């Protein structure tokens, strides 16, 4: 705001977060039944953008079977005690970017 006493003008500032990109892609994992499978990727920057992990087309959330971690720019998915039914494509998406293994 700029106020001269007789006149006043107001402006606003809008700051947009730059889009994060995936700089370290997911790698294929081979695990034995009953072991944990760990997937990791790294982004270009820390971000508040929505990120999502998928097994096939099913979105994953942290629970007793899946652990999702974020440590700075590193995003990890741990599939606990995998079974043969867990075989398939794992993907990670942030904005318009995706990686799969």
PDB file of N, CA and C in Angstrom:
ATOM      1  N   UNK A   1       0.840  -1.184   0.000  1.00  0.00           N
ATOM      2  CA  UNK A   1       0.000   0.000   0.000  1.00  0.00           C
ATOM      3  C   UNK A   1       0.879   1.238   0.000  1.00  0.00           C
ATOM      4  N   UNK A   2       0.533   2.207  -0.796  1.00  0.00           N
ATOM      5  CA  UNK A   2       1.182   3.511  -0.788  1.00  0.00           C
ATOM      6  C   UNK A   2       0.097   4.535  -0.481  1.00  0.00           C
ATOM      7  N   UNK A   3       0.260   5.273   0.608  1.00  0.00           N
ATOM      8  CA  UNK A   3      -0.763   6.213   1.064  1.00  0.00           C
ATOM      9  C   UNK A   3      -0.130   7.590   1.223  1.00  0.00           C
ATOM     10  N   UNK A   4      -0.610   8.585   0.453  1.00  0.00           N
ATOM     11  CA  UNK A   4      -0.081   9.944   0.535  1.00  0.00           C
ATOM     12  C   UNK A   4      -0.907  10.816   1.464  1.00  0.00           C
ATOM     13  N   UNK A   5      -1.937  10.266   2.025  1.00  0.00           N
ATOM     14  CA  UNK A   5      -2.856  11.043   2.847  1.00  0.00           C
ATOM     15  C   UNK A   5      -4.115  11.376   2.067  1.00  0.00           C
ATOM     16  N   UNK A   6      -3.942  11.838   0.814  1.00  0.00           N
ATOM     17  CA  UNK A   6      -5.096  12.157  -0.029  1.00  0.00           C
ATOM     18  C   UNK A   6      -5.373  11.055  -1.047  1.00  0.00           C
ATOM     19  N   UNK A   7      -4.332  10.285  -1.378  1.00  0.00           N
ATOM     20  CA  UNK A   7      -4.491   9.207  -2.351  1.00  0.00           C
ATOM     21  C   UNK A   7      -3.873   7.924  -1.790  1.00  0.00           C
ATOM     22  N   UNK A   8      -4.404   6.826  -2.267  1.00  0.00           N
ATOM     23  CA  UNK A   8      -3.891   5.531  -1.827  1.00  0.00           C
ATOM     24  C   UNK A   8      -3.909   4.573  -3.005  1.00  0.00           C
ATOM     25  N   UNK A   9      -2.865   3.763  -3.106  1.00  0.00           N
ATOM     26  CA  UNK A   9      -2.826   2.716  -4.127  1.00  0.00           C
ATOM     27  C   UNK A   9      -2.399   1.411  -3.459  1.00  0.00           C
ATOM     28  N   UNK A  10      -2.938   0.306  -3.956  1.00  0.00           N
ATOM     29  CA  UNK A  10      -2.678  -1.005  -3.364  1.00  0.00           C
ATOM     30  C   UNK A  10      -2.311  -1.985  -4.475  1.00  0.00           C
ATOM     31  N   UNK A  11      -1.330  -2.822  -4.194  1.00  0.00           N
ATOM     32  CA  UNK A  11      -0.939  -3.886  -5.135  1.00  0.00           C
ATOM     33  C   UNK A  11      -0.719  -5.159  -4.327  1.00  0.00           C
ATOM     34  N   UNK A  12      -0.731  -6.280  -5.005  1.00  0.00           N
ATOM     35  CA  UNK A  12      -0.480  -7.560  -4.338  1.00  0.00           C
ATOM     36  C   UNK A  12       0.658  -8.277  -5.048  1.00  0.00           C
ATOM     37  N   UNK A  13       1.309  -9.144  -4.318  1.00  0.00           N
ATOM     38  CA  UNK A  13       2.362  -9.968  -4.902  1.00  0.00           C
ATOM     39  C   UNK A  13       1.916 -11.426  -4.826  1.00  0.00           C
ATOM     40  N   UNK A  14       2.087 -12.144  -5.912  1.00  0.00           N
ATOM     41  CA  UNK A  14       1.758 -13.565  -5.965  1.00  0.00           C
ATOM     42  C   UNK A  14       3.040 -14.315  -6.280  1.00  0.00           C
ATOM     43  N   UNK A  15       3.369 -15.303  -5.468  1.00  0.00           N
ATOM     44  CA  UNK A  15       4.573 -16.098  -5.679  1.00  0.00           C
ATOM     45  C   UNK A  15       4.160 -17.529  -6.003  1.00  0.00           C
ATOM     46  N   UNK A  16       4.639 -18.029  -7.136  1.00  0.00           N
ATOM     47  CA  UNK A  16       4.328 -19.396  -7.535  1.00  0.00           C
ATOM     48  C   UNK A  16       5.545 -20.277  -7.296  1.00  0.00           C
ATOM     49  N   UNK A  17       5.293 -21.482  -6.831  1.00  0.00           N
ATOM     50  CA  UNK A  17       6.364 -22.446  -6.621  1.00  0.00           C
ATOM     51  C   UNK A  17       6.787 -23.017  -7.967  1.00  0.00           C
ATOM     52  N   UNK A  18       8.105 -22.984  -8.274  1.00  0.00           N
ATOM     53  CA  UNK A  18       8.536 -23.609  -9.528  1.00  0.00           C
ATOM     54  C   UNK A  18       8.260 -25.109  -9.496  1.00  0.00           C
ATOM     55  N   UNK A  19       7.971 -25.664 -10.638  1.00  0.00           N
ATOM     56  CA  UNK A  19       7.668 -27.086 -10.711  1.00  0.00           C
ATOM     57  C   UNK A  19       8.912 -27.915 -10.411  1.00  0.00           C
ATOM     58  N   UNK A  20       8.735 -28.961  -9.628  1.00  0.00           N
ATOM     59  CA  UNK A  20       9.819 -29.902  -9.344  1.00  0.00           C
ATOM     60  C   UNK A  20       9.874 -30.918 -10.482  1.00  0.00           C
ATOM     61  N   UNK A  21      11.078 -31.371 -10.789  1.00  0.00           N
ATOM     62  CA  UNK A  21      11.249 -32.432 -11.776  1.00  0.00           C
ATOM     63  C   UNK A  21      11.926 -33.619 -11.091  1.00  0.00           C
ATOM     64  N   UNK A  22      11.845 -34.766 -11.717  1.00  0.00           N
ATOM     65  CA  UNK A  22      12.467 -35.974 -11.173  1.00  0.00           C
ATOM     66  C   UNK A  22      13.882 -36.058 -11.739  1.00  0.00           C
ATOM     67  N   UNK A  23      14.889 -35.998 -10.869  1.00  0.00           N
ATOM     68  CA  UNK A  23      16.280 -36.026 -11.327  1.00  0.00           C
ATOM     69  C   UNK A  23      16.930 -37.388 -11.121  1.00  0.00           C
ATOM     70  N   UNK A  24      16.364 -38.216 -10.257  1.00  0.00           N
ATOM     71  CA  UNK A  24      16.839 -39.586 -10.076  1.00  0.00           C
ATOM     72  C   UNK A  24      15.629 -40.495 -10.187  1.00  0.00           C
ATOM     73  N   UNK A  25      15.576 -41.245 -11.273  1.00  0.00           N
ATOM     74  CA  UNK A  25      14.402 -42.069 -11.585  1.00  0.00           C
ATOM     75  C   UNK A  25      14.348 -43.329 -10.722  1.00  0.00           C
ATOM     76  N   UNK A  26      13.168 -43.947 -10.681  1.00  0.00           N
ATOM     77  CA  UNK A  26      13.003 -45.218  -9.984  1.00  0.00           C
ATOM     78  C   UNK A  26      13.796 -46.309 -10.694  1.00  0.00           C
ATOM     79  N   UNK A  27      14.246 -47.277  -9.925  1.00  0.00           N
ATOM     80  CA  UNK A  27      14.956 -48.434 -10.475  1.00  0.00           C
ATOM     81  C   UNK A  27      14.159 -49.700 -10.165  1.00  0.00           C
ATOM     82  N   UNK A  28      14.238 -50.682 -11.070  1.00  0.00           N
ATOM     83  CA  UNK A  28      13.567 -51.960 -10.856  1.00  0.00           C
ATOM     84  C   UNK A  28      14.106 -52.625  -9.588  1.00  0.00           C
ATOM     85  N   UNK A  29      13.240 -53.333  -8.883  1.00  0.00           N
ATOM     86  CA  UNK A  29      13.599 -54.030  -7.647  1.00  0.00           C
ATOM     87  C   UNK A  29      13.160 -55.483  -7.759  1.00  0.00           C
ATOM     88  N   UNK A  30      14.048 -56.396  -7.357  1.00  0.00           N
ATOM     89  CA  UNK A  30      13.708 -57.816  -7.270  1.00  0.00           C
ATOM     90  C   UNK A  30      13.801 -58.202  -5.800  1.00  0.00           C
ATOM     91  N   UNK A  31      12.716 -58.734  -5.250  1.00  0.00           N
ATOM     92  CA  UNK A  31      12.683 -59.148  -3.837  1.00  0.00           C
ATOM     93  C   UNK A  31      12.118 -60.550  -3.739  1.00  0.00           C
ATOM     94  N   UNK A  32      12.496 -61.244  -2.678  1.00  0.00           N
ATOM     95  CA  UNK A  32      11.890 -62.534  -2.381  1.00  0.00           C
ATOM     96  C   UNK A  32      10.611 -62.302  -1.605  1.00  0.00           C
ATOM     97  N   UNK A  33       9.659 -63.225  -1.776  1.00  0.00           N
ATOM     98  CA  UNK A  33       8.398 -63.145  -1.053  1.00  0.00           C
ATOM     99  C   UNK A  33       8.688 -63.056   0.447  1.00  0.00           C
ATOM    100  N   UNK A  34       8.007 -62.122   1.114  1.00  0.00           N
ATOM    101  CA  UNK A  34       8.184 -61.923   2.549  1.00  0.00           C
ATOM    102  C   UNK A  34       9.188 -60.840   2.899  1.00  0.00           C
ATOM    103  N   UNK A  35       9.992 -60.396   1.921  1.00  0.00           N
ATOM    104  CA  UNK A  35      10.939 -59.311   2.153  1.00  0.00           C
ATOM    105  C   UNK A  35      10.281 -57.963   1.844  1.00  0.00           C
ATOM    106  N   UNK A  36      10.974 -56.887   2.230  1.00  0.00           N
ATOM    107  CA  UNK A  36      10.516 -55.544   1.882  1.00  0.00           C
ATOM    108  C   UNK A  36      11.114 -55.153   0.534  1.00  0.00           C
ATOM    109  N   UNK A  37      10.370 -54.385  -0.245  1.00  0.00           N
ATOM    110  CA  UNK A  37      10.851 -53.819  -1.511  1.00  0.00           C
ATOM    111  C   UNK A  37      10.895 -52.310  -1.342  1.00  0.00           C
ATOM    112  N   UNK A  38      12.058 -51.706  -1.637  1.00  0.00           N
ATOM    113  CA  UNK A  38      12.243 -50.272  -1.431  1.00  0.00           C
ATOM    114  C   UNK A  38      12.469 -49.579  -2.772  1.00  0.00           C
ATOM    115  N   UNK A  39      11.680 -48.551  -3.028  1.00  0.00           N
ATOM    116  CA  UNK A  39      11.789 -47.744  -4.243  1.00  0.00           C
ATOM    117  C   UNK A  39      12.106 -46.316  -3.836  1.00  0.00           C
ATOM    118  N   UNK A  40      13.046 -45.683  -4.565  1.00  0.00           N
ATOM    119  CA  UNK A  40      13.433 -44.316  -4.246  1.00  0.00           C
ATOM    120  C   UNK A  40      13.600 -43.503  -5.520  1.00  0.00           C
ATOM    121  N   UNK A  41      13.250 -42.230  -5.418  1.00  0.00           N
ATOM    122  CA  UNK A  41      13.566 -41.287  -6.477  1.00  0.00           C
ATOM    123  C   UNK A  41      13.879 -39.942  -5.825  1.00  0.00           C
ATOM    124  N   UNK A  42      14.527 -39.068  -6.589  1.00  0.00           N
ATOM    125  CA  UNK A  42      14.927 -37.777  -6.051  1.00  0.00           C
ATOM    126  C   UNK A  42      14.411 -36.679  -6.965  1.00  0.00           C
ATOM    127  N   UNK A  43      13.904 -35.612  -6.346  1.00  0.00           N
ATOM    128  CA  UNK A  43      13.373 -34.472  -7.093  1.00  0.00           C
ATOM    129  C   UNK A  43      14.417 -33.369  -7.186  1.00  0.00           C
ATOM    130  N   UNK A  44      14.185 -32.431  -8.077  1.00  0.00           N
ATOM    131  CA  UNK A  44      15.100 -31.314  -8.291  1.00  0.00           C
ATOM    132  C   UNK A  44      15.076 -30.330  -7.132  1.00  0.00           C
ATOM    133  N   UNK A  45      14.024 -30.354  -6.352  1.00  0.00           N
ATOM    134  CA  UNK A  45      13.895 -29.424  -5.234  1.00  0.00           C
ATOM    135  C   UNK A  45      12.877 -29.954  -4.247  1.00  0.00           C
ATOM    136  N   UNK A  46      12.967 -29.471  -3.007  1.00  0.00           N
ATOM    137  CA  UNK A  46      11.914 -29.782  -2.044  1.00  0.00           C
ATOM    138  C   UNK A  46      10.660 -29.081  -2.538  1.00  0.00           C
ATOM    139  N   UNK A  47       9.527 -29.706  -2.348  1.00  0.00           N
ATOM    140  CA  UNK A  47       8.302 -29.165  -2.926  1.00  0.00           C
ATOM    141  C   UNK A  47       7.097 -29.434  -2.042  1.00  0.00           C
ATOM    142  N   UNK A  48       6.101 -28.572  -2.181  1.00  0.00           N
ATOM    143  CA  UNK A  48       4.814 -28.808  -1.534  1.00  0.00           C
ATOM    144  C   UNK A  48       3.804 -29.321  -2.557  1.00  0.00           C
ATOM    145  N   UNK A  49       4.265 -29.506  -3.809  1.00  0.00           N
ATOM    146  CA  UNK A  49       3.390 -30.049  -4.845  1.00  0.00           C
ATOM    147  C   UNK A  49       2.912 -31.434  -4.431  1.00  0.00           C
ATOM    148  N   UNK A  50       1.741 -31.783  -4.917  1.00  0.00           N
ATOM    149  CA  UNK A  50       1.234 -33.127  -4.649  1.00  0.00           C
ATOM    150  C   UNK A  50       2.118 -34.164  -5.317  1.00  0.00           C
ATOM    151  N   UNK A  51       2.488 -35.181  -4.546  1.00  0.00           N
ATOM    152  CA  UNK A  51       3.215 -36.323  -5.076  1.00  0.00           C
ATOM    153  C   UNK A  51       2.375 -37.557  -4.800  1.00  0.00           C
ATOM    154  N   UNK A  52       2.508 -38.572  -5.637  1.00  0.00           N
ATOM    155  CA  UNK A  52       1.691 -39.770  -5.465  1.00  0.00           C
ATOM    156  C   UNK A  52       2.447 -40.990  -5.948  1.00  0.00           C
ATOM    157  N   UNK A  53       2.377 -42.069  -5.157  1.00  0.00           N
ATOM    158  CA  UNK A  53       2.910 -43.379  -5.527  1.00  0.00           C
ATOM    159  C   UNK A  53       1.749 -44.250  -6.006  1.00  0.00           C
ATOM    160  N   UNK A  54       2.037 -45.139  -6.977  1.00  0.00           N
ATOM    161  CA  UNK A  54       1.023 -46.050  -7.513  1.00  0.00           C
ATOM    162  C   UNK A  54       1.602 -47.453  -7.635  1.00  0.00           C
ATOM    163  N   UNK A  55       0.776 -48.460  -7.379  1.00  0.00           N
ATOM    164  CA  UNK A  55       1.062 -49.853  -7.731  1.00  0.00           C
ATOM    165  C   UNK A  55       0.070 -50.176  -8.830  1.00  0.00           C
ATOM    166  N   UNK A  56       0.563 -50.308 -10.063  1.00  0.00           N
ATOM    167  CA  UNK A  56      -0.342 -50.383 -11.210  1.00  0.00           C
ATOM    168  C   UNK A  56      -1.055 -49.046 -11.314  1.00  0.00           C
ATOM    169  N   UNK A  57      -2.384 -49.080 -11.314  1.00  0.00           N
ATOM    170  CA  UNK A  57      -3.179 -47.849 -11.363  1.00  0.00           C
ATOM    171  C   UNK A  57      -3.718 -47.457  -9.989  1.00  0.00           C
ATOM    172  N   UNK A  58      -3.343 -48.216  -8.954  1.00  0.00           N
ATOM    173  CA  UNK A  58      -3.894 -47.996  -7.610  1.00  0.00           C
ATOM    174  C   UNK A  58      -3.007 -47.026  -6.827  1.00  0.00           C
ATOM    175  N   UNK A  59      -3.556 -45.872  -6.402  1.00  0.00           N
ATOM    176  CA  UNK A  59      -2.764 -44.950  -5.583  1.00  0.00           C
ATOM    177  C   UNK A  59      -2.451 -45.570  -4.224  1.00  0.00           C
ATOM    178  N   UNK A  60      -1.232 -45.360  -3.738  1.00  0.00           N
ATOM    179  CA  UNK A  60      -0.813 -45.932  -2.460  1.00  0.00           C
ATOM    180  C   UNK A  60      -0.769 -44.860  -1.378  1.00  0.00           C
ATOM    181  N   UNK A  61      -1.021 -45.274  -0.142  1.00  0.00           N
ATOM    182  CA  UNK A  61      -0.926 -44.416   1.026  1.00  0.00           C
ATOM    183  C   UNK A  61      -0.110 -45.150   2.075  1.00  0.00           C
ATOM    184  N   UNK A  62       0.453 -44.382   3.017  1.00  0.00           N
ATOM    185  CA  UNK A  62       1.164 -45.023   4.125  1.00  0.00           C
ATOM    186  C   UNK A  62       0.166 -45.779   4.994  1.00  0.00           C
ATOM    187  N   UNK A  63       0.473 -47.049   5.263  1.00  0.00           N
ATOM    188  CA  UNK A  63      -0.338 -47.868   6.162  1.00  0.00           C
ATOM    189  C   UNK A  63       0.543 -49.017   6.643  1.00  0.00           C
ATOM    190  N   UNK A  64      -0.046 -50.068   7.173  1.00  0.00           N
ATOM    191  CA  UNK A  64       0.762 -51.171   7.710  1.00  0.00           C
ATOM    192  C   UNK A  64       1.492 -51.945   6.608  1.00  0.00           C
ATOM    193  N   UNK A  65       1.057 -51.827   5.355  1.00  0.00           N
ATOM    194  CA  UNK A  65       1.695 -52.555   4.247  1.00  0.00           C
ATOM    195  C   UNK A  65       2.646 -51.683   3.425  1.00  0.00           C
ATOM    196  N   UNK A  66       2.434 -50.373   3.431  1.00  0.00           N
ATOM    197  CA  UNK A  66       3.235 -49.448   2.623  1.00  0.00           C
ATOM    198  C   UNK A  66       3.721 -48.312   3.507  1.00  0.00           C
ATOM    199  N   UNK A  67       4.985 -47.966   3.363  1.00  0.00           N
ATOM    200  CA  UNK A  67       5.501 -46.799   4.079  1.00  0.00           C
ATOM    201  C   UNK A  67       6.028 -45.807   3.054  1.00  0.00           C
ATOM    202  N   UNK A  68       5.501 -44.592   3.111  1.00  0.00           N
ATOM    203  CA  UNK A  68       5.926 -43.523   2.208  1.00  0.00           C
ATOM    204  C   UNK A  68       6.717 -42.520   3.035  1.00  0.00           C
ATOM    205  N   UNK A  69       7.938 -42.225   2.576  1.00  0.00           N
ATOM    206  CA  UNK A  69       8.819 -41.299   3.297  1.00  0.00           C
ATOM    207  C   UNK A  69       9.245 -40.161   2.375  1.00  0.00           C
ATOM    208  N   UNK A  70       9.424 -38.991   2.987  1.00  0.00           N
ATOM    209  CA  UNK A  70       9.996 -37.845   2.281  1.00  0.00           C
ATOM    210  C   UNK A  70      11.103 -37.289   3.162  1.00  0.00           C
ATOM    211  N   UNK A  71      12.310 -37.250   2.627  1.00  0.00           N
ATOM    212  CA  UNK A  71      13.456 -36.686   3.335  1.00  0.00           C
ATOM    213  C   UNK A  71      14.110 -35.683   2.395  1.00  0.00           C
ATOM    214  N   UNK A  72      13.733 -34.414   2.538  1.00  0.00           N
ATOM    215  CA  UNK A  72      14.234 -33.384   1.626  1.00  0.00           C
ATOM    216  C   UNK A  72      13.723 -33.622   0.224  1.00  0.00           C
ATOM    217  N   UNK A  73      14.641 -33.869  -0.698  1.00  0.00           N
ATOM    218  CA  UNK A  73      14.250 -34.107  -2.090  1.00  0.00           C
ATOM    219  C   UNK A  73      14.086 -35.592  -2.400  1.00  0.00           C
ATOM    220  N   UNK A  74      14.412 -36.464  -1.440  1.00  0.00           N
ATOM    221  CA  UNK A  74      14.328 -37.914  -1.647  1.00  0.00           C
ATOM    222  C   UNK A  74      12.963 -38.435  -1.212  1.00  0.00           C
ATOM    223  N   UNK A  75      12.301 -39.148  -2.131  1.00  0.00           N
ATOM    224  CA  UNK A  75      10.988 -39.740  -1.867  1.00  0.00           C
ATOM    225  C   UNK A  75      11.142 -41.261  -1.930  1.00  0.00           C
ATOM    226  N   UNK A  76      10.633 -41.957  -0.903  1.00  0.00           N
ATOM    227  CA  UNK A  76      10.795 -43.410  -0.820  1.00  0.00           C
ATOM    228  C   UNK A  76       9.456 -44.098  -0.592  1.00  0.00           C
ATOM    229  N   UNK A  77       9.350 -45.289  -1.144  1.00  0.00           N
ATOM    230  CA  UNK A  77       8.210 -46.172  -0.913  1.00  0.00           C
ATOM    231  C   UNK A  77       8.770 -47.509  -0.466  1.00  0.00           C
ATOM    232  N   UNK A  78       8.281 -48.001   0.668  1.00  0.00           N
ATOM    233  CA  UNK A  78       8.666 -49.327   1.151  1.00  0.00           C
ATOM    234  C   UNK A  78       7.418 -50.194   1.139  1.00  0.00           C
ATOM    235  N   UNK A  79       7.441 -51.256   0.322  1.00  0.00           N
ATOM    236  CA  UNK A  79       6.361 -52.241   0.320  1.00  0.00           C
ATOM    237  C   UNK A  79       6.773 -53.317   1.319  1.00  0.00           C
ATOM    238  N   UNK A  80       6.024 -53.457   2.393  1.00  0.00           N
ATOM    239  CA  UNK A  80       6.358 -54.391   3.461  1.00  0.00           C
ATOM    240  C   UNK A  80       5.955 -55.819   3.105  1.00  0.00           C
ATOM    241  N   UNK A  81       6.865 -56.753   3.371  1.00  0.00           N
ATOM    242  CA  UNK A  81       6.598 -58.198   3.223  1.00  0.00           C
ATOM    243  C   UNK A  81       5.823 -58.496   1.948  1.00  0.00           C
ATOM    244  N   UNK A  82       6.473 -58.253   0.814  1.00  0.00           N
ATOM    245  CA  UNK A  82       5.807 -58.413  -0.476  1.00  0.00           C
ATOM    246  C   UNK A  82       5.364 -59.853  -0.720  1.00  0.00           C
ATOM    247  N   UNK A  83       4.310 -59.987  -1.501  1.00  0.00           N
ATOM    248  CA  UNK A  83       3.802 -61.283  -1.939  1.00  0.00           C
ATOM    249  C   UNK A  83       3.810 -61.288  -3.468  1.00  0.00           C
ATOM    250  N   UNK A  84       3.524 -62.430  -4.060  1.00  0.00           N
ATOM    251  CA  UNK A  84       3.482 -62.521  -5.515  1.00  0.00           C
ATOM    252  C   UNK A  84       2.439 -61.582  -6.109  1.00  0.00           C
ATOM    253  N   UNK A  85       1.391 -61.268  -5.355  1.00  0.00           N
ATOM    254  CA  UNK A  85       0.340 -60.363  -5.828  1.00  0.00           C
ATOM    255  C   UNK A  85       0.838 -58.926  -5.948  1.00  0.00           C
ATOM    256  N   UNK A  86       1.980 -58.610  -5.325  1.00  0.00           N
ATOM    257  CA  UNK A  86       2.535 -57.257  -5.396  1.00  0.00           C
ATOM    258  C   UNK A  86       3.346 -57.014  -6.666  1.00  0.00           C
ATOM    259  N   UNK A  87       3.563 -58.055  -7.466  1.00  0.00           N
ATOM    260  CA  UNK A  87       4.317 -57.886  -8.708  1.00  0.00           C
ATOM    261  C   UNK A  87       3.578 -56.901  -9.612  1.00  0.00           C
ATOM    262  N   UNK A  88       4.325 -56.041 -10.241  1.00  0.00           N
ATOM    263  CA  UNK A  88       3.708 -55.088 -11.159  1.00  0.00           C
ATOM    264  C   UNK A  88       4.499 -53.801 -11.209  1.00  0.00           C
ATOM    265  N   UNK A  89       3.917 -52.838 -11.859  1.00  0.00           N
ATOM    266  CA  UNK A  89       4.564 -51.552 -12.074  1.00  0.00           C
ATOM    267  C   UNK A  89       4.345 -50.627 -10.878  1.00  0.00           C
ATOM    268  N   UNK A  90       5.437 -50.043 -10.397  1.00  0.00           N
ATOM    269  CA  UNK A  90       5.388 -49.003  -9.366  1.00  0.00           C
ATOM    270  C   UNK A  90       5.686 -47.695 -10.073  1.00  0.00           C
ATOM    271  N   UNK A  91       4.900 -46.672  -9.798  1.00  0.00           N
ATOM    272  CA  UNK A  91       5.178 -45.374 -10.395  1.00  0.00           C
ATOM    273  C   UNK A  91       5.059 -44.276  -9.353  1.00  0.00           C
ATOM    274  N   UNK A  92       5.754 -43.178  -9.632  1.00  0.00           N
ATOM    275  CA  UNK A  92       5.766 -42.004  -8.770  1.00  0.00           C
ATOM    276  C   UNK A  92       5.480 -40.804  -9.667  1.00  0.00           C
ATOM    277  N   UNK A  93       4.582 -39.942  -9.215  1.00  0.00           N
ATOM    278  CA  UNK A  93       4.217 -38.762 -10.018  1.00  0.00           C
ATOM    279  C   UNK A  93       4.328 -37.500  -9.175  1.00  0.00           C
ATOM    280  N   UNK A  94       4.851 -36.464  -9.791  1.00  0.00           N
ATOM    281  CA  UNK A  94       4.865 -35.123  -9.206  1.00  0.00           C
ATOM    282  C   UNK A  94       4.549 -34.157 -10.345  1.00  0.00           C
ATOM    283  N   UNK A  95       3.488 -33.396 -10.191  1.00  0.00           N
ATOM    284  CA  UNK A  95       3.064 -32.499 -11.263  1.00  0.00           C
ATOM    285  C   UNK A  95       2.849 -33.267 -12.550  1.00  0.00           C
ATOM    286  N   UNK A  96       3.510 -32.821 -13.625  1.00  0.00           N
ATOM    287  CA  UNK A  96       3.389 -33.480 -14.922  1.00  0.00           C
ATOM    288  C   UNK A  96       4.463 -34.524 -15.164  1.00  0.00           C
ATOM    289  N   UNK A  97       5.295 -34.790 -14.150  1.00  0.00           N
ATOM    290  CA  UNK A  97       6.423 -35.710 -14.298  1.00  0.00           C
ATOM    291  C   UNK A  97       6.130 -37.040 -13.625  1.00  0.00           C
ATOM    292  N   UNK A  98       6.661 -38.121 -14.211  1.00  0.00           N
ATOM    293  CA  UNK A  98       6.443 -39.449 -13.648  1.00  0.00           C
ATOM    294  C   UNK A  98       7.660 -40.339 -13.899  1.00  0.00           C
ATOM    295  N   UNK A  99       7.823 -41.327 -13.031  1.00  0.00           N
ATOM    296  CA  UNK A  99       8.856 -42.341 -13.192  1.00  0.00           C
ATOM    297  C   UNK A  99       8.228 -43.671 -12.815  1.00  0.00           C
ATOM    298  N   UNK A 100       8.650 -44.754 -13.476  1.00  0.00           N
ATOM    299  CA  UNK A 100       8.081 -46.073 -13.201  1.00  0.00           C
ATOM    300  C   UNK A 100       9.186 -47.115 -13.188  1.00  0.00           C
ATOM    301  N   UNK A 101       8.932 -48.196 -12.432  1.00  0.00           N
ATOM    302  CA  UNK A 101       9.864 -49.334 -12.355  1.00  0.00           C
ATOM    303  C   UNK A 101       9.051 -50.591 -12.165  1.00  0.00           C
TER     304      UNK A 101
END
